[in-house]
């Protein structure tokens, strides 16, 4: 086989569909987020402001975290030097797991190198622990959950997004004695809509199923201590396994599950994605622990975040832009065509120094391509004005396109 030609073909397909991904080379500067420096393909540099990051609260540059990471790196050096089982468990990992268990009101928590791995490793391991397990998975679950469910060799049922009636039908159709688990998210990050947590917990109770929730786009930001939407809705205790990330609102890196001590012990003991990989660097664990601890108390930051998101949505809506608003912190503006979305993103970056990555298939369904804005507490009124003006100008400039786009 001509391997090179095959690679060319595969890449060309993406170009033809307008969804070839180009990484924007940006340099964040400590203390200046959302301002950053963009290195263009020709090597020249330009200041930009980042509007599409998942450092939702600006914690990635918070002094409390930076200090904790400096202290840990000075004390212990760079890497952990091993898997959790073989010399890679440190006081920093233990402290972070304790902090996370406390956050979610669970007996234990288990750290992974990312929430992607946490989802994939946990969901692919559960059928080993519960033979015959059927997993009911929301159709819009994140790729990491889909991968975990797909690889696990167990039975799966996909229910229509947030459709509890469809979920009920699927549960009713299966053997009442079969072990069951319902896997879903609290905030779906592309539309910013919320999962029907309480209804799903009710169904789980009725059918004797376990519940697995991904709170990746909610931890740090919702609930009085930042434990997520389930905490906000006072139903955290009804969820058997809670998945979260330390890389988005907590501003660092890593992922976890929080659950009963026995569940964490079993996943720890059986999941290859936990066992056979080097643990997080201690300094990363220290920074994440400092962030989680800090956000348990900083309600003002959460309030400011929500306020900024509300203001941006109100202003864009006021200009007649097609935004999706489910009341969360995510602000998607639907363009509906991959080429136009990329053009708009390029024009924002080149003409206004505003960086918002185009979101295309397969991250979102075809025809719903979008610009997804993530305002944070550190996106001040000046940045917001600049963005709103730029969007207004571009929408007028592309008036013809806009008619086409919304057709
Ligand atoms: C819903 C959801 N779950 C899990 C992940 C993975 O998180 P991490 O970046 O920690 O791997 C993401 C990442 O974007 C996500 O959107």
mmCIF file of C-alpha atoms and ligand atoms in Angstrom:
data_model
loop_
_atom_site.group_PDB
_atom_site.id
_atom_site.type_symbol
_atom_site.label_atom_id
_atom_site.label_comp_id
_atom_site.label_asym_id
_atom_site.label_seq_id
_atom_site.Cartn_x
_atom_site.Cartn_y
_atom_site.Cartn_z
ATOM 1 C CA UNK A 1 0.000 0.000 0.000
ATOM 2 C CA UNK A 2 1.081 3.569 -0.642
ATOM 3 C CA UNK A 3 0.747 4.763 2.947
ATOM 4 C CA UNK A 4 1.579 8.380 2.137
ATOM 5 C CA UNK A 5 -1.149 8.560 -0.502
ATOM 6 C CA UNK A 6 -3.657 7.179 2.009
ATOM 7 C CA UNK A 7 -2.683 9.849 4.524
ATOM 8 C CA UNK A 8 -3.025 12.528 1.821
ATOM 9 C CA UNK A 9 -6.495 11.229 0.983
ATOM 10 C CA UNK A 10 -7.581 11.244 4.615
ATOM 11 C CA UNK A 11 -6.335 14.794 5.147
ATOM 12 C CA UNK A 12 -7.782 16.019 1.858
ATOM 13 C CA UNK A 13 -11.216 14.752 2.920
ATOM 14 C CA UNK A 14 -11.069 17.081 5.907
ATOM 15 C CA UNK A 15 -9.950 20.009 3.743
ATOM 16 C CA UNK A 16 -12.763 19.330 1.254
ATOM 17 C CA UNK A 17 -15.338 19.338 4.041
ATOM 18 C CA UNK A 18 -13.906 22.553 5.462
ATOM 19 C CA UNK A 19 -13.161 20.899 8.775
ATOM 20 C CA UNK A 20 -9.408 20.533 8.672
ATOM 21 C CA UNK A 21 -8.217 21.806 12.040
ATOM 22 C CA UNK A 22 -5.526 24.434 12.241
ATOM 23 C CA UNK A 23 -4.022 25.007 15.668
ATOM 24 C CA UNK A 24 -3.541 28.612 16.627
ATOM 25 C CA UNK A 25 -0.196 29.111 18.290
ATOM 26 C CA UNK A 26 -0.834 31.206 21.375
ATOM 27 C CA UNK A 27 1.276 32.161 24.321
ATOM 28 C CA UNK A 28 -0.493 32.932 27.531
ATOM 29 C CA UNK A 29 1.290 35.423 29.774
ATOM 30 C CA UNK A 30 0.983 34.968 33.491
ATOM 31 C CA UNK A 31 -1.401 37.492 35.025
ATOM 32 C CA UNK A 32 -2.708 38.780 31.689
ATOM 33 C CA UNK A 33 -5.392 36.288 30.685
ATOM 34 C CA UNK A 34 -7.503 36.604 28.522
ATOM 35 C CA UNK A 35 -4.772 38.602 26.764
ATOM 36 C CA UNK A 36 -2.227 36.439 25.003
ATOM 37 C CA UNK A 37 0.213 36.581 22.122
ATOM 38 C CA UNK A 38 -0.468 34.897 18.798
ATOM 39 C CA UNK A 39 2.467 33.697 16.716
ATOM 40 C CA UNK A 40 1.299 33.736 13.099
ATOM 41 C CA UNK A 41 2.397 31.150 10.567
ATOM 42 C CA UNK A 42 4.921 33.700 9.185
ATOM 43 C CA UNK A 43 6.516 34.004 12.632
ATOM 44 C CA UNK A 44 5.268 37.508 13.446
ATOM 45 C CA UNK A 45 3.424 38.066 16.718
ATOM 46 C CA UNK A 46 0.247 39.902 17.618
ATOM 47 C CA UNK A 47 -1.665 40.521 20.843
ATOM 48 C CA UNK A 48 -5.031 38.797 21.013
ATOM 49 C CA UNK A 49 -7.741 38.110 23.550
ATOM 50 C CA UNK A 50 -8.869 34.540 24.017
ATOM 51 C CA UNK A 51 -12.641 34.034 23.941
ATOM 52 C CA UNK A 52 -12.892 30.287 23.574
ATOM 53 C CA UNK A 53 -10.845 28.835 26.413
ATOM 54 C CA UNK A 54 -12.155 26.508 29.059
ATOM 55 C CA UNK A 55 -10.204 28.283 31.784
ATOM 56 C CA UNK A 56 -13.709 29.423 32.662
ATOM 57 C CA UNK A 57 -12.841 31.326 35.822
ATOM 58 C CA UNK A 58 -9.328 32.469 34.958
ATOM 59 C CA UNK A 59 -7.971 30.156 37.679
ATOM 60 C CA UNK A 60 -5.117 29.063 35.390
ATOM 61 C CA UNK A 61 -3.270 32.182 36.476
ATOM 62 C CA UNK A 62 -4.582 32.561 40.003
ATOM 63 C CA UNK A 63 -1.775 33.403 42.473
ATOM 64 C CA UNK A 64 -3.016 30.796 44.972
ATOM 65 C CA UNK A 65 -2.485 28.025 42.416
ATOM 66 C CA UNK A 66 0.791 29.330 41.056
ATOM 67 C CA UNK A 67 2.191 29.563 44.566
ATOM 68 C CA UNK A 68 1.065 26.043 45.456
ATOM 69 C CA UNK A 69 2.654 24.693 42.284
ATOM 70 C CA UNK A 70 5.923 26.558 42.900
ATOM 71 C CA UNK A 71 6.078 25.272 46.452
ATOM 72 C CA UNK A 72 5.451 21.684 45.372
ATOM 73 C CA UNK A 73 7.935 21.763 42.528
ATOM 74 C CA UNK A 74 10.593 23.227 44.807
ATOM 75 C CA UNK A 75 9.841 20.587 47.394
ATOM 76 C CA UNK A 76 9.540 17.499 45.179
ATOM 77 C CA UNK A 77 10.845 18.191 41.682
ATOM 78 C CA UNK A 78 9.093 17.743 38.357
ATOM 79 C CA UNK A 79 7.457 14.374 37.707
ATOM 80 C CA UNK A 80 5.953 11.794 40.033
ATOM 81 C CA UNK A 81 8.294 9.136 38.698
ATOM 82 C CA UNK A 82 5.832 6.289 38.608
ATOM 83 C CA UNK A 83 2.365 4.861 38.324
ATOM 84 C CA UNK A 84 0.171 5.193 41.378
ATOM 85 C CA UNK A 85 1.009 1.608 42.304
ATOM 86 C CA UNK A 86 4.750 1.824 41.736
ATOM 87 C CA UNK A 87 6.175 4.830 43.591
ATOM 88 C CA UNK A 88 3.845 7.437 42.048
ATOM 89 C CA UNK A 89 1.493 8.083 44.982
ATOM 90 C CA UNK A 90 2.517 11.161 46.952
ATOM 91 C CA UNK A 91 1.043 13.218 49.726
ATOM 92 C CA UNK A 92 -0.106 15.688 47.025
ATOM 93 C CA UNK A 93 -2.170 13.060 45.227
ATOM 94 C CA UNK A 94 -3.700 11.877 48.491
ATOM 95 C CA UNK A 95 -4.489 15.427 49.553
ATOM 96 C CA UNK A 96 -6.179 16.208 46.240
ATOM 97 C CA UNK A 97 -8.282 13.042 46.373
ATOM 98 C CA UNK A 98 -9.385 13.938 49.894
ATOM 99 C CA UNK A 99 -10.262 17.462 48.752
ATOM 100 C CA UNK A 100 -12.350 16.053 45.872
ATOM 101 C CA UNK A 101 -14.141 13.445 47.983
ATOM 102 C CA UNK A 102 -15.063 16.209 50.409
ATOM 103 C CA UNK A 103 -16.181 18.479 47.555
ATOM 104 C CA UNK A 104 -18.693 15.930 46.303
ATOM 105 C CA UNK A 105 -19.715 14.560 49.693
ATOM 106 C CA UNK A 106 -18.454 11.092 48.727
ATOM 107 C CA UNK A 107 -16.349 8.616 50.658
ATOM 108 C CA UNK A 108 -13.544 8.668 48.118
ATOM 109 C CA UNK A 109 -12.180 10.097 44.893
ATOM 110 C CA UNK A 110 -9.796 8.710 42.336
ATOM 111 C CA UNK A 111 -7.440 10.831 40.252
ATOM 112 C CA UNK A 112 -6.708 10.262 36.579
ATOM 113 C CA UNK A 113 -4.465 12.156 34.186
ATOM 114 C CA UNK A 114 -7.527 13.745 32.568
ATOM 115 C CA UNK A 115 -11.308 13.598 32.727
ATOM 116 C CA UNK A 116 -11.187 11.976 29.299
ATOM 117 C CA UNK A 117 -9.214 9.095 30.785
ATOM 118 C CA UNK A 118 -11.406 9.061 33.900
ATOM 119 C CA UNK A 119 -14.534 8.601 31.764
ATOM 120 C CA UNK A 120 -12.996 6.121 29.380
ATOM 121 C CA UNK A 121 -11.252 4.056 32.056
ATOM 122 C CA UNK A 122 -14.203 3.950 34.441
ATOM 123 C CA UNK A 123 -16.952 3.243 31.921
ATOM 124 C CA UNK A 124 -14.901 0.582 30.169
ATOM 125 C CA UNK A 125 -14.168 -1.139 33.492
ATOM 126 C CA UNK A 126 -17.648 -1.218 35.040
ATOM 127 C CA UNK A 127 -18.876 -4.306 33.110
ATOM 128 C CA UNK A 128 -15.937 -6.252 34.537
ATOM 129 C CA UNK A 129 -17.243 -5.418 37.993
ATOM 130 C CA UNK A 130 -20.929 -5.913 37.202
ATOM 131 C CA UNK A 131 -21.274 -8.747 34.673
ATOM 132 C CA UNK A 132 -24.213 -8.219 32.344
ATOM 133 C CA UNK A 133 -24.225 -4.454 32.989
ATOM 134 C CA UNK A 134 -26.310 -2.415 30.547
ATOM 135 C CA UNK A 135 -25.213 1.203 30.128
ATOM 136 C CA UNK A 136 -27.815 3.777 29.070
ATOM 137 C CA UNK A 137 -25.948 6.670 27.525
ATOM 138 C CA UNK A 138 -27.230 10.079 26.389
ATOM 139 C CA UNK A 139 -26.669 10.439 22.638
ATOM 140 C CA UNK A 140 -24.763 13.690 23.132
ATOM 141 C CA UNK A 141 -22.377 12.372 25.745
ATOM 142 C CA UNK A 142 -18.762 13.404 25.335
ATOM 143 C CA UNK A 143 -16.433 11.342 23.146
ATOM 144 C CA UNK A 144 -14.636 10.014 26.232
ATOM 145 C CA UNK A 145 -17.845 8.469 27.570
ATOM 146 C CA UNK A 146 -18.765 7.108 24.160
ATOM 147 C CA UNK A 147 -15.319 5.499 23.862
ATOM 148 C CA UNK A 148 -15.548 3.981 27.346
ATOM 149 C CA UNK A 149 -18.984 2.546 26.685
ATOM 150 C CA UNK A 150 -18.041 1.325 23.212
ATOM 151 C CA UNK A 151 -14.901 -0.475 24.324
ATOM 152 C CA UNK A 152 -16.301 -2.176 27.358
ATOM 153 C CA UNK A 153 -17.830 -5.149 25.616
ATOM 154 C CA UNK A 154 -21.038 -4.760 27.604
ATOM 155 C CA UNK A 155 -24.511 -3.897 26.402
ATOM 156 C CA UNK A 156 -25.351 -0.278 25.647
ATOM 157 C CA UNK A 157 -28.488 1.672 24.882
ATOM 158 C CA UNK A 158 -28.381 5.204 23.536
ATOM 159 C CA UNK A 159 -31.221 7.478 24.587
ATOM 160 C CA UNK A 160 -32.204 10.626 22.732
ATOM 161 C CA UNK A 161 -30.596 13.704 24.194
ATOM 162 C CA UNK A 162 -32.166 14.613 27.556
ATOM 163 C CA UNK A 163 -35.237 12.540 26.645
ATOM 164 C CA UNK A 164 -36.289 10.847 29.886
ATOM 165 C CA UNK A 165 -39.338 9.274 28.244
ATOM 166 C CA UNK A 166 -37.088 7.542 25.737
ATOM 167 C CA UNK A 167 -34.791 6.493 28.569
ATOM 168 C CA UNK A 168 -37.775 5.028 30.407
ATOM 169 C CA UNK A 169 -38.818 3.053 27.312
ATOM 170 C CA UNK A 170 -35.331 1.596 27.019
ATOM 171 C CA UNK A 171 -35.182 0.713 30.716
ATOM 172 C CA UNK A 172 -38.594 -0.926 30.554
ATOM 173 C CA UNK A 173 -37.595 -2.993 27.538
ATOM 174 C CA UNK A 174 -34.712 -4.680 29.355
ATOM 175 C CA UNK A 175 -34.677 -7.525 31.848
ATOM 176 C CA UNK A 176 -35.567 -6.020 35.221
ATOM 177 C CA UNK A 177 -32.900 -8.172 36.873
ATOM 178 C CA UNK A 178 -30.037 -6.900 34.678
ATOM 179 C CA UNK A 179 -27.592 -4.497 36.361
ATOM 180 C CA UNK A 180 -27.993 -1.032 34.852
ATOM 181 C CA UNK A 181 -26.161 2.290 34.784
ATOM 182 C CA UNK A 182 -27.290 5.618 33.324
ATOM 183 C CA UNK A 183 -24.474 7.835 32.034
ATOM 184 C CA UNK A 184 -25.051 11.506 31.247
ATOM 185 C CA UNK A 185 -23.704 15.035 31.690
ATOM 186 C CA UNK A 186 -24.827 17.946 33.811
ATOM 187 C CA UNK A 187 -23.827 20.660 31.326
ATOM 188 C CA UNK A 188 -23.460 19.781 27.661
ATOM 189 C CA UNK A 189 -20.636 21.999 26.591
ATOM 190 C CA UNK A 190 -21.502 22.700 22.981
ATOM 191 C CA UNK A 191 -25.083 23.960 23.498
ATOM 192 C CA UNK A 192 -24.632 24.809 27.168
ATOM 193 C CA UNK A 193 -27.833 22.968 28.117
ATOM 194 C CA UNK A 194 -28.380 21.100 31.374
ATOM 195 C CA UNK A 195 -29.086 17.401 31.833
ATOM 196 C CA UNK A 196 -32.358 16.499 33.639
ATOM 197 C CA UNK A 197 -30.479 15.213 36.689
ATOM 198 C CA UNK A 198 -33.396 14.824 39.048
ATOM 199 C CA UNK A 199 -35.618 13.008 36.540
ATOM 200 C CA UNK A 200 -32.793 10.663 35.660
ATOM 201 C CA UNK A 201 -32.160 9.941 39.356
ATOM 202 C CA UNK A 202 -35.894 9.221 39.773
ATOM 203 C CA UNK A 203 -35.768 6.747 36.893
ATOM 204 C CA UNK A 204 -32.608 5.193 38.299
ATOM 205 C CA UNK A 205 -34.379 4.657 41.631
ATOM 206 C CA UNK A 206 -37.412 3.177 39.917
ATOM 207 C CA UNK A 207 -35.359 0.738 37.841
ATOM 208 C CA UNK A 208 -32.626 0.027 40.375
ATOM 209 C CA UNK A 209 -29.948 1.581 38.155
ATOM 210 C CA UNK A 210 -26.717 3.296 39.141
ATOM 211 C CA UNK A 211 -26.040 6.844 37.946
ATOM 212 C CA UNK A 212 -22.875 8.253 36.361
ATOM 213 C CA UNK A 213 -22.658 11.991 35.783
ATOM 214 C CA UNK A 214 -20.007 13.984 33.947
ATOM 215 C CA UNK A 215 -19.797 17.412 35.632
ATOM 216 C CA UNK A 216 -16.733 18.474 33.668
ATOM 217 C CA UNK A 217 -18.314 21.739 32.502
ATOM 218 C CA UNK A 218 -19.848 22.479 35.883
ATOM 219 C CA UNK A 219 -17.311 21.752 38.618
ATOM 220 C CA UNK A 220 -15.893 24.888 40.165
ATOM 221 C CA UNK A 221 -18.718 26.944 38.660
ATOM 222 C CA UNK A 222 -22.045 25.703 40.048
ATOM 223 C CA UNK A 223 -23.183 24.888 43.560
ATOM 224 C CA UNK A 224 -22.323 26.752 46.771
ATOM 225 C CA UNK A 225 -18.919 25.054 46.984
ATOM 226 C CA UNK A 226 -18.379 24.578 43.262
ATOM 227 C CA UNK A 227 -19.205 20.856 43.223
ATOM 228 C CA UNK A 228 -21.409 21.270 40.166
ATOM 229 C CA UNK A 229 -25.032 21.358 39.113
ATOM 230 C CA UNK A 230 -25.959 18.349 41.256
ATOM 231 C CA UNK A 231 -24.741 20.263 44.286
ATOM 232 C CA UNK A 232 -26.664 23.362 43.192
ATOM 233 C CA UNK A 233 -29.789 21.217 42.871
ATOM 234 C CA UNK A 234 -29.072 19.465 46.216
ATOM 235 C CA UNK A 235 -29.074 16.007 44.659
ATOM 236 C CA UNK A 236 -25.398 15.147 44.711
ATOM 237 C CA UNK A 237 -26.060 12.266 47.108
ATOM 238 C CA UNK A 238 -28.286 10.622 44.496
ATOM 239 C CA UNK A 239 -25.434 10.190 42.015
ATOM 240 C CA UNK A 240 -23.296 7.090 42.361
ATOM 241 C CA UNK A 241 -20.295 8.235 40.355
ATOM 242 C CA UNK A 242 -19.398 11.862 39.657
ATOM 243 C CA UNK A 243 -16.793 12.671 37.038
ATOM 244 C CA UNK A 244 -14.993 16.013 36.915
ATOM 245 C CA UNK A 245 -11.975 17.757 35.456
ATOM 246 C CA UNK A 246 -9.244 19.826 37.051
ATOM 247 C CA UNK A 247 -8.353 21.343 33.685
ATOM 248 C CA UNK A 248 -11.219 23.722 33.009
ATOM 249 C CA UNK A 249 -12.687 25.859 35.805
ATOM 250 C CA UNK A 250 -9.965 24.639 38.177
ATOM 251 C CA UNK A 251 -7.377 25.873 35.709
ATOM 252 C CA UNK A 252 -4.806 23.075 35.975
ATOM 253 C CA UNK A 253 -4.949 19.514 34.616
ATOM 254 C CA UNK A 254 -6.235 16.080 35.552
ATOM 255 C CA UNK A 255 -9.560 14.354 36.001
ATOM 256 C CA UNK A 256 -11.296 12.260 38.613
ATOM 257 C CA UNK A 257 -14.256 10.300 39.754
ATOM 258 C CA UNK A 258 -15.841 10.652 43.191
ATOM 259 C CA UNK A 259 -17.878 7.743 44.523
ATOM 260 C CA UNK A 260 -18.119 5.263 47.381
ATOM 261 C CA UNK A 261 -14.856 3.983 48.850
ATOM 262 C CA UNK A 262 -15.625 0.530 47.496
ATOM 263 C CA UNK A 263 -16.344 1.787 43.963
ATOM 264 C CA UNK A 264 -13.101 3.781 43.869
ATOM 265 C CA UNK A 265 -11.199 0.824 45.281
ATOM 266 C CA UNK A 266 -12.575 -1.464 42.558
ATOM 267 C CA UNK A 267 -11.882 0.999 39.703
ATOM 268 C CA UNK A 268 -8.402 1.628 41.134
ATOM 269 C CA UNK A 269 -7.796 -2.098 41.083
ATOM 270 C CA UNK A 270 -9.257 -3.018 37.690
ATOM 271 C CA UNK A 271 -9.042 -0.017 35.301
ATOM 272 C CA UNK A 272 -6.025 -0.228 32.974
ATOM 273 C CA UNK A 273 -6.323 3.530 32.319
ATOM 274 C CA UNK A 274 -5.672 4.122 35.997
ATOM 275 C CA UNK A 275 -3.157 1.377 36.676
ATOM 276 C CA UNK A 276 -0.775 1.435 33.748
ATOM 277 C CA UNK A 277 0.097 5.107 33.452
ATOM 278 C CA UNK A 278 2.288 7.566 35.315
ATOM 279 C CA UNK A 279 0.470 9.625 37.922
ATOM 280 C CA UNK A 280 0.123 13.389 37.615
ATOM 281 C CA UNK A 281 3.156 15.465 38.566
ATOM 282 C CA UNK A 282 2.925 16.352 42.281
ATOM 283 C CA UNK A 283 3.005 20.068 41.472
ATOM 284 C CA UNK A 284 -0.058 19.654 39.248
ATOM 285 C CA UNK A 285 -1.874 17.841 42.043
ATOM 286 C CA UNK A 286 -0.847 20.571 44.489
ATOM 287 C CA UNK A 287 -2.092 23.317 42.169
ATOM 288 C CA UNK A 288 -5.379 21.524 41.563
ATOM 289 C CA UNK A 289 -5.918 20.953 45.288
ATOM 290 C CA UNK A 290 -5.304 24.651 45.958
ATOM 291 C CA UNK A 291 -7.786 25.562 43.231
ATOM 292 C CA UNK A 292 -10.504 23.200 44.476
ATOM 293 C CA UNK A 293 -10.013 24.447 48.045
ATOM 294 C CA UNK A 294 -10.103 28.063 46.901
ATOM 295 C CA UNK A 295 -13.257 27.668 44.833
ATOM 296 C CA UNK A 296 -15.092 26.005 47.699
ATOM 297 C CA UNK A 297 -15.134 29.502 49.179
ATOM 298 C CA UNK A 298 -15.105 31.956 46.275
ATOM 299 C CA UNK A 299 -18.785 32.381 45.472
ATOM 300 C CA UNK A 300 -18.108 35.947 44.287
ATOM 301 C CA UNK A 301 -16.054 34.613 41.385
ATOM 302 C CA UNK A 302 -18.859 32.211 40.410
ATOM 303 C CA UNK A 303 -21.368 35.071 40.543
ATOM 304 C CA UNK A 304 -19.185 37.307 38.389
ATOM 305 C CA UNK A 305 -18.755 34.499 35.860
ATOM 306 C CA UNK A 306 -22.515 34.037 35.499
ATOM 307 C CA UNK A 307 -23.020 37.785 35.288
ATOM 308 C CA UNK A 308 -20.473 38.146 32.465
ATOM 309 C CA UNK A 309 -22.087 35.302 30.529
ATOM 310 C CA UNK A 310 -25.529 36.848 30.977
ATOM 311 C CA UNK A 311 -24.332 40.252 29.773
ATOM 312 C CA UNK A 312 -22.679 38.804 26.665
ATOM 313 C CA UNK A 313 -25.763 36.765 25.793
ATOM 314 C CA UNK A 314 -28.054 39.742 26.297
ATOM 315 C CA UNK A 315 -25.904 41.969 24.107
ATOM 316 C CA UNK A 316 -25.501 39.446 21.279
ATOM 317 C CA UNK A 317 -29.199 38.614 21.384
ATOM 318 C CA UNK A 318 -29.979 42.304 21.297
ATOM 319 C CA UNK A 319 -28.136 42.491 17.967
ATOM 320 C CA UNK A 320 -30.228 39.651 16.604
ATOM 321 C CA UNK A 321 -27.486 37.063 16.527
ATOM 322 C CA UNK A 322 -28.609 33.436 16.648
ATOM 323 C CA UNK A 323 -27.295 32.408 20.049
ATOM 324 C CA UNK A 324 -28.307 29.370 22.061
ATOM 325 C CA UNK A 325 -29.237 30.282 25.622
ATOM 326 C CA UNK A 326 -29.995 27.602 28.169
ATOM 327 C CA UNK A 327 -28.977 29.777 31.095
ATOM 328 C CA UNK A 328 -25.473 28.388 31.471
ATOM 329 C CA UNK A 329 -22.102 30.097 31.132
ATOM 330 C CA UNK A 330 -21.539 28.939 27.535
ATOM 331 C CA UNK A 331 -22.417 31.290 24.665
ATOM 332 C CA UNK A 332 -22.726 29.496 21.294
ATOM 333 C CA UNK A 333 -23.455 31.569 18.193
ATOM 334 C CA UNK A 334 -24.747 29.272 15.462
ATOM 335 C CA UNK A 335 -23.382 29.860 11.954
ATOM 336 C CA UNK A 336 -24.497 26.570 10.432
ATOM 337 C CA UNK A 337 -21.792 26.065 7.835
ATOM 338 C CA UNK A 338 -18.181 24.975 8.398
ATOM 339 C CA UNK A 339 -16.633 27.259 5.792
ATOM 340 C CA UNK A 340 -18.472 30.375 6.974
ATOM 341 C CA UNK A 341 -17.694 29.568 10.587
ATOM 342 C CA UNK A 342 -14.012 29.338 9.792
ATOM 343 C CA UNK A 343 -14.148 32.582 7.792
ATOM 344 C CA UNK A 344 -15.767 34.435 10.666
ATOM 345 C CA UNK A 345 -13.252 33.047 13.101
ATOM 346 C CA UNK A 346 -10.388 34.098 10.798
ATOM 347 C CA UNK A 347 -11.820 37.599 10.373
ATOM 348 C CA UNK A 348 -12.195 38.011 14.124
ATOM 349 C CA UNK A 349 -8.617 36.957 14.685
ATOM 350 C CA UNK A 350 -7.013 38.834 11.798
ATOM 351 C CA UNK A 351 -9.075 41.979 11.977
ATOM 352 C CA UNK A 352 -9.829 42.364 15.656
ATOM 353 C CA UNK A 353 -7.363 40.245 17.625
ATOM 354 C CA UNK A 354 -10.256 38.161 18.948
ATOM 355 C CA UNK A 355 -9.614 34.458 19.118
ATOM 356 C CA UNK A 356 -12.610 32.137 18.958
ATOM 357 C CA UNK A 357 -12.050 28.723 17.451
ATOM 358 C CA UNK A 358 -14.624 27.496 14.904
ATOM 359 C CA UNK A 359 -16.491 24.431 16.178
ATOM 360 C CA UNK A 360 -17.282 21.930 13.443
ATOM 361 C CA UNK A 361 -18.425 18.349 12.932
ATOM 362 C CA UNK A 362 -17.842 15.876 14.561
ATOM 363 C CA UNK A 363 -17.698 18.002 17.738
ATOM 364 C CA UNK A 364 -21.168 19.304 16.821
ATOM 365 C CA UNK A 365 -23.695 17.942 14.279
ATOM 366 C CA UNK A 366 -23.281 19.118 10.695
ATOM 367 C CA UNK A 367 -25.354 22.207 9.996
ATOM 368 C CA UNK A 368 -24.874 23.533 13.543
ATOM 369 C CA UNK A 369 -21.283 24.734 13.146
ATOM 370 C CA UNK A 370 -20.697 27.598 15.525
ATOM 371 C CA UNK A 371 -18.547 30.063 17.346
ATOM 372 C CA UNK A 372 -18.552 29.160 21.017
ATOM 373 C CA UNK A 373 -17.700 32.024 23.368
ATOM 374 C CA UNK A 374 -16.671 31.449 26.954
ATOM 375 C CA UNK A 375 -16.701 34.727 28.857
ATOM 376 C CA UNK A 376 -14.945 34.602 32.210
ATOM 377 C CA UNK A 377 -14.641 36.894 35.222
ATOM 378 C CA UNK A 378 -11.399 38.247 33.740
ATOM 379 C CA UNK A 379 -13.040 39.274 30.452
ATOM 380 C CA UNK A 380 -13.655 42.880 31.485
ATOM 381 C CA UNK A 381 -16.161 45.386 30.077
ATOM 382 C CA UNK A 382 -13.545 46.715 27.587
ATOM 383 C CA UNK A 383 -12.990 43.252 26.084
ATOM 384 C CA UNK A 384 -16.707 42.634 25.985
ATOM 385 C CA UNK A 385 -17.334 45.942 24.130
ATOM 386 C CA UNK A 386 -14.652 45.083 21.607
ATOM 387 C CA UNK A 387 -16.121 41.648 20.960
ATOM 388 C CA UNK A 388 -19.685 42.889 20.631
ATOM 389 C CA UNK A 389 -18.643 45.649 18.213
ATOM 390 C CA UNK A 390 -16.629 43.195 16.122
ATOM 391 C CA UNK A 391 -19.501 40.713 15.908
ATOM 392 C CA UNK A 392 -21.886 43.499 14.962
ATOM 393 C CA UNK A 393 -19.595 44.730 12.179
ATOM 394 C CA UNK A 394 -18.934 41.249 10.837
ATOM 395 C CA UNK A 395 -22.587 40.305 10.867
ATOM 396 C CA UNK A 396 -23.394 43.430 8.843
ATOM 397 C CA UNK A 397 -20.420 42.840 6.582
ATOM 398 C CA UNK A 398 -21.620 39.274 5.952
ATOM 399 C CA UNK A 399 -25.283 40.250 5.664
ATOM 400 C CA UNK A 400 -25.738 38.159 2.517
ATOM 401 C CA UNK A 401 -24.096 35.212 4.147
ATOM 402 C CA UNK A 402 -26.173 35.624 7.223
ATOM 403 C CA UNK A 403 -29.365 35.205 5.225
ATOM 404 C CA UNK A 404 -27.875 32.080 3.663
ATOM 405 C CA UNK A 405 -26.567 30.817 6.941
ATOM 406 C CA UNK A 406 -29.884 30.946 8.695
ATOM 407 C CA UNK A 407 -31.716 29.422 5.733
HETATM 408 C C1 LIG B 1 -18.045 16.626 28.744
HETATM 409 C C2 LIG B 1 -16.579 16.399 28.806
HETATM 410 N N1 LIG B 1 -16.119 15.364 29.522
HETATM 411 C C3 LIG B 1 -14.787 15.122 29.604
HETATM 412 C C4 LIG B 1 -13.880 15.930 28.972
HETATM 413 C C5 LIG B 1 -12.412 15.641 29.107
HETATM 414 O O1 LIG B 1 -11.831 16.506 30.045
HETATM 415 P P1 LIG B 1 -10.262 16.637 30.130
HETATM 416 O O2 LIG B 1 -9.889 17.832 29.331
HETATM 417 O O3 LIG B 1 -9.941 16.767 31.580
HETATM 418 O O4 LIG B 1 -9.706 15.372 29.560
HETATM 419 C C6 LIG B 1 -14.304 17.012 28.229
HETATM 420 C C7 LIG B 1 -13.292 17.875 27.548
HETATM 421 O O5 LIG B 1 -13.472 18.731 26.806
HETATM 422 C C8 LIG B 1 -15.693 17.255 28.131
HETATM 423 O O6 LIG B 1 -16.155 18.267 27.401
#
